[in-house]
XYZ file of C-alpha atoms in Angstrom:
429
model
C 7.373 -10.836 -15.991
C 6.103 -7.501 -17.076
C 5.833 -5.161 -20.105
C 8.962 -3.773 -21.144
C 7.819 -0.331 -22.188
C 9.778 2.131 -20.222
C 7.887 4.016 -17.537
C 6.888 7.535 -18.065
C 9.618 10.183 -16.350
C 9.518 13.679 -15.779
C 12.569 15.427 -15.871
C 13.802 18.016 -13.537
C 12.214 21.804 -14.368
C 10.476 20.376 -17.426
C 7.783 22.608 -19.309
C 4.530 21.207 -20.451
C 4.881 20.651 -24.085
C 1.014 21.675 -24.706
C 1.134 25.651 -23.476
C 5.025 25.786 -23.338
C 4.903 28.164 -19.928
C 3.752 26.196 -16.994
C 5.997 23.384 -15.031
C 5.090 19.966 -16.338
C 3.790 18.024 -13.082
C 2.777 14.537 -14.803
C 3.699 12.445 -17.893
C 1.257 9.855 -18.510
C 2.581 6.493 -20.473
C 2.643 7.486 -23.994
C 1.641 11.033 -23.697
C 4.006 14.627 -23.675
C 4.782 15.904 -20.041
C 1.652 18.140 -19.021
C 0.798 20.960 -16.681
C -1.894 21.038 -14.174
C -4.692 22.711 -16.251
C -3.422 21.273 -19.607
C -3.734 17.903 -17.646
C -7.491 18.401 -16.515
C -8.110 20.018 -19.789
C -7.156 16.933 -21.637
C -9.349 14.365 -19.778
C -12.475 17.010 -19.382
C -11.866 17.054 -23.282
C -12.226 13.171 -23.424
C -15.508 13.451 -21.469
C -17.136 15.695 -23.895
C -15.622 14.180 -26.742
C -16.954 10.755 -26.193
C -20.348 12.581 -25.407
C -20.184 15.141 -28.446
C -18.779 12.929 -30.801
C -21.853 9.813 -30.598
C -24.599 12.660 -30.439
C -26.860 10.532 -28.996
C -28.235 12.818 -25.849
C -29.639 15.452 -27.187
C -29.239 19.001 -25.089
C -31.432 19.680 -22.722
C -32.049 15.986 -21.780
C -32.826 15.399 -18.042
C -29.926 12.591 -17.723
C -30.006 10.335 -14.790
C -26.703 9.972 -12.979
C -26.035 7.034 -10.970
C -24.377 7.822 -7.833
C -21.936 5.304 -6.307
C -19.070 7.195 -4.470
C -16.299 5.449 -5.809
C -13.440 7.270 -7.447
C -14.604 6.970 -11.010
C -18.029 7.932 -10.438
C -17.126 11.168 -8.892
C -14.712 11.984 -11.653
C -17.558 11.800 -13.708
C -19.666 14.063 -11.350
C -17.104 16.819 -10.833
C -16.498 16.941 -15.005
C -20.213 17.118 -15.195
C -20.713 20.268 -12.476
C -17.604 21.281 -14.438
C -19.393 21.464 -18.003
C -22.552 23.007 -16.222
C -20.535 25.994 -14.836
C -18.863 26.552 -17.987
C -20.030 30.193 -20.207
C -22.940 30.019 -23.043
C -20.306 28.293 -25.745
C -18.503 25.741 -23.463
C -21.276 24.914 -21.368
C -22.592 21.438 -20.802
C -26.150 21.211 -21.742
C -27.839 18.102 -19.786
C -29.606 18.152 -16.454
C -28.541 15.812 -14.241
C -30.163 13.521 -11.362
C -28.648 12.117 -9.048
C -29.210 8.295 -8.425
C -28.113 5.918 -5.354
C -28.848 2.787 -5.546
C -28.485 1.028 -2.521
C -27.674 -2.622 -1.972
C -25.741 -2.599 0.910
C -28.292 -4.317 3.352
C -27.119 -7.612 1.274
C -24.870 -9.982 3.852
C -24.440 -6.955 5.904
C -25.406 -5.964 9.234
C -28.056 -3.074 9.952
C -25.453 -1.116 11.852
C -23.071 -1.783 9.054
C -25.297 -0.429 6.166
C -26.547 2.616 8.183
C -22.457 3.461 8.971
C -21.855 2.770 5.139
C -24.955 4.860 3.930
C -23.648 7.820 6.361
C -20.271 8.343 4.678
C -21.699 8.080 1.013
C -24.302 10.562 2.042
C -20.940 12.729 3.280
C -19.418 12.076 0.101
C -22.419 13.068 -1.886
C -22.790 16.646 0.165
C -20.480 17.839 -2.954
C -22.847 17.424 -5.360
C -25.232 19.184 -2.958
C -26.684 21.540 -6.061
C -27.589 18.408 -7.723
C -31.166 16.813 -7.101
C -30.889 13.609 -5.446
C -33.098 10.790 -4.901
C -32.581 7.182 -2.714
C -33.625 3.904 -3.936
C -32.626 0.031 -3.144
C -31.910 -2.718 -5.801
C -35.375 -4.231 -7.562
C -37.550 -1.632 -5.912
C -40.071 0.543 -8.334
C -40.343 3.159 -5.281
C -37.968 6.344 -4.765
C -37.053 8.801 -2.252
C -35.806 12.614 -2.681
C -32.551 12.577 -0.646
C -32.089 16.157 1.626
C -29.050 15.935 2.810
C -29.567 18.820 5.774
C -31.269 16.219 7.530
C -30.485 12.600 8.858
C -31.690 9.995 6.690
C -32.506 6.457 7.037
C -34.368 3.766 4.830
C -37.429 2.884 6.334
C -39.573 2.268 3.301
C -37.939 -0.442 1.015
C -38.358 -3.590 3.840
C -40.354 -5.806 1.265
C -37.759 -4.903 -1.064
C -35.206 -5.805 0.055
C -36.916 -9.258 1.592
C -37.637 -9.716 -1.978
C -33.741 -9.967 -3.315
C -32.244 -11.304 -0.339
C -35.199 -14.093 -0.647
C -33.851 -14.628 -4.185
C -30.388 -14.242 -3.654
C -30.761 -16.967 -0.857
C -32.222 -19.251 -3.453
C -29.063 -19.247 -5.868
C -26.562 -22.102 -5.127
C -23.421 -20.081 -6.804
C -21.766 -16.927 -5.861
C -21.601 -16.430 -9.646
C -25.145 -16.394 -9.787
C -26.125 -14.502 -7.052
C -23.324 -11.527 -8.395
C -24.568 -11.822 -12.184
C -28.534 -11.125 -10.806
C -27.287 -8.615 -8.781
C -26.230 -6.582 -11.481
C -28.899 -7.463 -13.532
C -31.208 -6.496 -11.035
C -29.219 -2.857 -10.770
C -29.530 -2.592 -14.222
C -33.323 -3.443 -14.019
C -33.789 -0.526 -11.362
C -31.656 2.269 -14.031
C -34.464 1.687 -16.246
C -37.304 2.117 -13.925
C -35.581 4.862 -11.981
C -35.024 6.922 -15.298
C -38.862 5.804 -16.271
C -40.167 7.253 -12.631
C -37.856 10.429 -12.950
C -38.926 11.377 -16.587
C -35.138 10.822 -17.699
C -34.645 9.329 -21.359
C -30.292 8.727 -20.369
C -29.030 6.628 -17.736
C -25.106 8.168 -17.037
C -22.946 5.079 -15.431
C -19.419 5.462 -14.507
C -17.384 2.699 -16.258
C -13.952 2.972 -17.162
C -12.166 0.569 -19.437
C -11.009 -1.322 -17.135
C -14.043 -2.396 -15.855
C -15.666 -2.823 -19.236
C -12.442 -5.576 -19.922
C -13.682 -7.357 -16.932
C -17.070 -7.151 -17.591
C -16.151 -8.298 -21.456
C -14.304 -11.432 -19.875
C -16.860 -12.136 -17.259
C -19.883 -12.302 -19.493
C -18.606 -14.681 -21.669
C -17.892 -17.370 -19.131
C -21.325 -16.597 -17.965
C -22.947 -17.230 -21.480
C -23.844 -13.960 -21.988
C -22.366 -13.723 -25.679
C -25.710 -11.926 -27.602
C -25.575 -9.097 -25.135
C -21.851 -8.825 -24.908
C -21.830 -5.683 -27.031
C -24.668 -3.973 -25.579
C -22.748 -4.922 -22.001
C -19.755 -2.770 -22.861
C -20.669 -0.122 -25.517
C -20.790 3.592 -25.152
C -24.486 3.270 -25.728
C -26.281 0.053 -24.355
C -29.793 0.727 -26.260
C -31.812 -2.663 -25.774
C -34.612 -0.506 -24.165
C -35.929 1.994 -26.762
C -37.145 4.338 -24.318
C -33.960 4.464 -21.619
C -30.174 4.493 -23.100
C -27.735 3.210 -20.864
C -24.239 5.631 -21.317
C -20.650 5.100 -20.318
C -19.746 8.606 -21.171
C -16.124 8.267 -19.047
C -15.088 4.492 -21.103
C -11.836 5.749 -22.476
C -10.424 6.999 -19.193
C -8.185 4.727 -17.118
C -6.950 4.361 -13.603
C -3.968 6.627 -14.586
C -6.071 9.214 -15.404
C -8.723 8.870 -12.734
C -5.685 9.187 -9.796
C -4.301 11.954 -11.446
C -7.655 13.786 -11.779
C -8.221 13.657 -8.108
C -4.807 14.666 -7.142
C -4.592 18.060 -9.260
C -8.344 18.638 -9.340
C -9.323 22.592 -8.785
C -11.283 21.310 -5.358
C -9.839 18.346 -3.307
C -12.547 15.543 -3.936
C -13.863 12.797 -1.747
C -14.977 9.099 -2.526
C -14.914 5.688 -1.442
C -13.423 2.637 -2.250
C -14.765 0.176 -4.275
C -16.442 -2.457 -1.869
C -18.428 -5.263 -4.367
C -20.913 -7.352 -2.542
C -19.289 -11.168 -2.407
C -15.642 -10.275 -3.170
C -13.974 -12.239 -1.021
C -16.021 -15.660 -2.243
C -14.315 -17.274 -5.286
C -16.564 -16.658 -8.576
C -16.422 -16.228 -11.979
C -16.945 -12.737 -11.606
C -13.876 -12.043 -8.685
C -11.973 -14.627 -10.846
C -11.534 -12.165 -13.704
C -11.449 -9.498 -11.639
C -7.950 -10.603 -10.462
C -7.272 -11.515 -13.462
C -7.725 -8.038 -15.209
C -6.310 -6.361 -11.901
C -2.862 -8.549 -12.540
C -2.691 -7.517 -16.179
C -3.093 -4.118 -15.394
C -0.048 -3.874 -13.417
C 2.629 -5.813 -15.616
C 0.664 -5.334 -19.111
C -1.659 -2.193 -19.165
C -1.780 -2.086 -22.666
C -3.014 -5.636 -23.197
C -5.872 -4.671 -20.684
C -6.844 -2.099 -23.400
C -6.750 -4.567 -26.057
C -9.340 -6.743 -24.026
C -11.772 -3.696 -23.788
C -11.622 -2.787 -27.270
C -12.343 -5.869 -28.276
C -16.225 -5.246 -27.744
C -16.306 -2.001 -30.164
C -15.691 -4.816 -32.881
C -19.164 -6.781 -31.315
C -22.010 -6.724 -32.808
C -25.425 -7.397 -31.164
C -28.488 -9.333 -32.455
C -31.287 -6.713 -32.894
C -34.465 -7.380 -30.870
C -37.601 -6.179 -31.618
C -39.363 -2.774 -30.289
C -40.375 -3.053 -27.051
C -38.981 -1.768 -24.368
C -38.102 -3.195 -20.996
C -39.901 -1.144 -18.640
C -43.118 -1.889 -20.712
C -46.199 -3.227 -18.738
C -45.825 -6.613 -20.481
C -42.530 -6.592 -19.160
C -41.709 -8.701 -15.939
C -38.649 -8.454 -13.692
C -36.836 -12.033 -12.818
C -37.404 -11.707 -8.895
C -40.790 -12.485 -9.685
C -39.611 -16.006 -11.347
C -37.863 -16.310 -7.630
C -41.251 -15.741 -5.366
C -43.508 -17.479 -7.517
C -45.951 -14.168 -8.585
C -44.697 -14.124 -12.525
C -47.185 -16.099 -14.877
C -47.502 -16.043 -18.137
C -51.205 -16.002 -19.639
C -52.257 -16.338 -23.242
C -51.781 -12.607 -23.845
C -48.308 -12.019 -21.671
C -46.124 -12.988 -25.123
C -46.941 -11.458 -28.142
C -44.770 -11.683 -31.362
C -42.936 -8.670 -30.477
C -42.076 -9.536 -27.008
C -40.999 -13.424 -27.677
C -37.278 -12.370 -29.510
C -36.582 -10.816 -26.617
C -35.250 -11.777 -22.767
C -38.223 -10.961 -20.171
C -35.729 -9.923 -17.784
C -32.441 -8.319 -19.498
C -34.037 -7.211 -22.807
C -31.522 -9.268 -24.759
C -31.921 -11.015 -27.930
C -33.179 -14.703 -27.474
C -30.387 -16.687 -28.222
C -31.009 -20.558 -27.684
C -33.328 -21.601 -30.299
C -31.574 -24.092 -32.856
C -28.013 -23.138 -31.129
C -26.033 -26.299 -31.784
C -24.141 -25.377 -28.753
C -26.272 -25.348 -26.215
C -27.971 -28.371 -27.524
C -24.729 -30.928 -27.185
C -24.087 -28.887 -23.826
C -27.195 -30.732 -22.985
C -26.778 -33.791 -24.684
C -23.897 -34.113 -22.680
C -25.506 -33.432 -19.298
C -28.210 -36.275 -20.371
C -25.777 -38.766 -21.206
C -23.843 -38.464 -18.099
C -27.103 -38.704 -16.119
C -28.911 -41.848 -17.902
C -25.884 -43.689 -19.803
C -24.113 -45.636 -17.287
C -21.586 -49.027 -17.896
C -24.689 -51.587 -16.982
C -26.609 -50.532 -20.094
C -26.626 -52.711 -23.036
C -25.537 -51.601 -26.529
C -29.396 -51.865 -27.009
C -30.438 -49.729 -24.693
C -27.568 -47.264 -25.903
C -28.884 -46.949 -29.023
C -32.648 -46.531 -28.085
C -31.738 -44.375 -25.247
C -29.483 -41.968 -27.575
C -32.573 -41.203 -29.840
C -34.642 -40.242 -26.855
C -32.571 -38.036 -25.814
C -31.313 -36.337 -29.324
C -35.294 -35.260 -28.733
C -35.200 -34.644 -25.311
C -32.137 -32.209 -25.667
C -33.627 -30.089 -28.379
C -36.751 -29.401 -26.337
C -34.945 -28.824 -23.362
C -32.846 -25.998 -25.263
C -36.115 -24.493 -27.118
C -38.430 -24.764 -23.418
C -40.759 -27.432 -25.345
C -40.576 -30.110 -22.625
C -43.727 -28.946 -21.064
C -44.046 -27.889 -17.289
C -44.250 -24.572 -16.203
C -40.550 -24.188 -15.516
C -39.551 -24.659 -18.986
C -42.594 -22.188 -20.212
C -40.509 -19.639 -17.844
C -37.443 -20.191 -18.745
C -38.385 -20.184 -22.816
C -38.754 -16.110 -22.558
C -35.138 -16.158 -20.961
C -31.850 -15.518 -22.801
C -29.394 -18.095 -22.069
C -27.337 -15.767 -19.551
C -30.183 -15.447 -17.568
C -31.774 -18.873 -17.742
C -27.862 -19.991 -16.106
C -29.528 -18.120 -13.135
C -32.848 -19.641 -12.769
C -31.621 -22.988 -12.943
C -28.852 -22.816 -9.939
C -31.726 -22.485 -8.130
C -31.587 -24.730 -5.135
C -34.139 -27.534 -5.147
């Protein structure tokens, strides 16, 4: 079954209706046939409208541009060396760095990652005016790329120990996905922090944003769920995350490369643990599906999450020194001392900066209810022991929900939103 709008036709010799002199080449579902330029004008104009319009980097930022090689991201990178190159009135007024995170060394070979890390490098060579700097996932430490000579990671070993120690840990591929992107995340902000940049420029489209929508609510990730797919994701005061290119979709992103000015170069999109079944890959398909037999539903989905509204936490930001990353909860080095949570940093996750979300959820508590009376009620108990047993455990279940059962586990896991306390406890025993 699919979508019965009629797909968009060009007919023979037909003029753009936008400048009424050139051939049309394209006519996008729902739009007026277009030209080549009128085309590439029109999505270069969505790009600076969506920046323009929320006037939320100011000009002359230093913006940090997070380099991934996949088709989107270097539609965003050509539209930004397109603004720069513009005259005085047009011109595009940031200054952008170049970013590559890499996290390739995850479940893959050495000779693997080096032949992967060769042919982004080769895609990156046309950005080569940009500055460009080389980091891996959950590292603090960075790299200035130069592309005229051969370049290999020989710094970041500890590093990457460090998350494939922690990834080993998690039972779930869901798990091990959802602190992987956390972790990412994580490394913007210090990245931008190391670099002196204030923006953070990632290359979402709205597709991805519906899966992401979908995906973080099975993963219990409902306070952050705005934040997670805004234009703006401002949890940390200091670094703004920005999806400048949200409003474009896969349409528009083939059609960009095809009648670009330059022919353009990229990758496809390879996700660590794709091929594993997860909640994550599960929506993924799910979304993917849609978008073929009901694009405009897939729209719908994304937004849904303008209408979201986040729980404000209070001012501090993530990269602060009181601030701890949640690889250190993995490796045993995080502890928390009489000083480590003040009022200001208690409302909010230690790890994803979101708003704390469990206390006096009724929720989570008869999630857990539920989990103790499955584990302690059995068909040998009397109706007795029901009855005392269900008391205990009313209490039990509230302090396991607000971290007041004591241990050092629970201390941890009280300064963790409930998306990211999912994580923690999948660790294996």
């Amino acid at each position: 079954m699919k979508e019965d709008t009629p797909q968009p036709e060009l007919a023979p010799n037909e003029l753009c209706r936008k400048c009424n002199t050139e051939p049309a080449v394209l006519k996008l579902n729902l739009k007026e046939p277009q030209c080549r330029m009128c085309f590439l004008n029109y999505v270069r104009h969505k790009f600076r409208a969506t920046l323009g319009s929320s006037k939320i980097v100011r000009r002359g930022s230093r913006v940090l541009v997070v380099f991934t090689g996949t088709q989107e991201n270097v539609t965003l990178l050509d539209m930004i060396r397109f603004g720069l190159e513009q005259d005085s009135f047009k011109q595009l007024r940031i200054v952008p760095v170049l970013l590559y995170v890499d996290d390739e060394f995850v479940e893959r070979t050495n000779e693997t990652r080096l032949d992967l890390l060769a042919k982004r490098l080769d895609v990156l060579r046309q950005f080569i005016n940009f500055p460009m700097y080389y980091t891996v996932s959950g590292s603090s430490k960075h790299v200035e790329l130069n592309l005229d000579e051969a370049f290999v990671p020989s710094d970041f070993q500890a590093d990457e120990t460090r998350l494939t120690q922690a990834l080993d840990a998690l039972r779930s591929v869901s798990s091990k996905q959802d602190l992987l992107e956390q972790v990412r995340k994580q490394t913007y902000r210090k990245m931008a922090s190391a670099l002196d940049c204030n923006y953070v420029f990632l290359s979402d489209i709205g597709i991805d944003l519906a899966k992401m929508l979908l995906s973080n609510v099975a993963l219990g990730r409902g306070c952050s769920l705005a934040q997670d797919v805004a234009f703006c994701d401002d949890r940390d005061d200091t670094v703004k995350l920005i999806r400048p290119i949200r409003d474009l979709n896969p349409d528009e992103i083939s059609n960009y490369f095809q009648f670009s000015e330059t022919p353009l170069r990229y990758l496809p999109q390879e996700k660590l643990f794709m091929e594993k079944p997860s909640l994550q890959n599960l929506t993924a398909k799910f979304i993917d599906n849609l978008q073929q037999s009901f694009p405009s539903t897939v729209s719908t989905v994304f937004r849904t999450g303008d209408k979201l509204d986040a729980p404000k936490a209070g001012p501090v930001a993530i990269g602060s020194k009181e601030e701890s990353d949640l690889l250190a909860l993995f490796d045993g080095t995080l502890t928390l001392g009489d000083n480590s949570s003040p009022a200001a940093v208690i409302d909010r996750c230690r790890f994803c900066g979101a708003a704390l979300d469990y206390h006096g959820s009724k929720t989570l508590y008869a999630t857990e209810y539920s989990r103790l009376v499955s584990s302690r009620i059995n068909a040998a108990c009397s109706h007795e022991d029901i009855l005392q047993k269900s008391k205990q455990m009313e209490l039990d279940a509230e302090r396991a929900v607000n971290g007041d059962d004591g241990g050092e586990r629970r201390a941890l896991l009280k300064h963790l939103c409930h998306g990211c306390r999912n994580i923690f406890t999948d660790i294996n025993d």
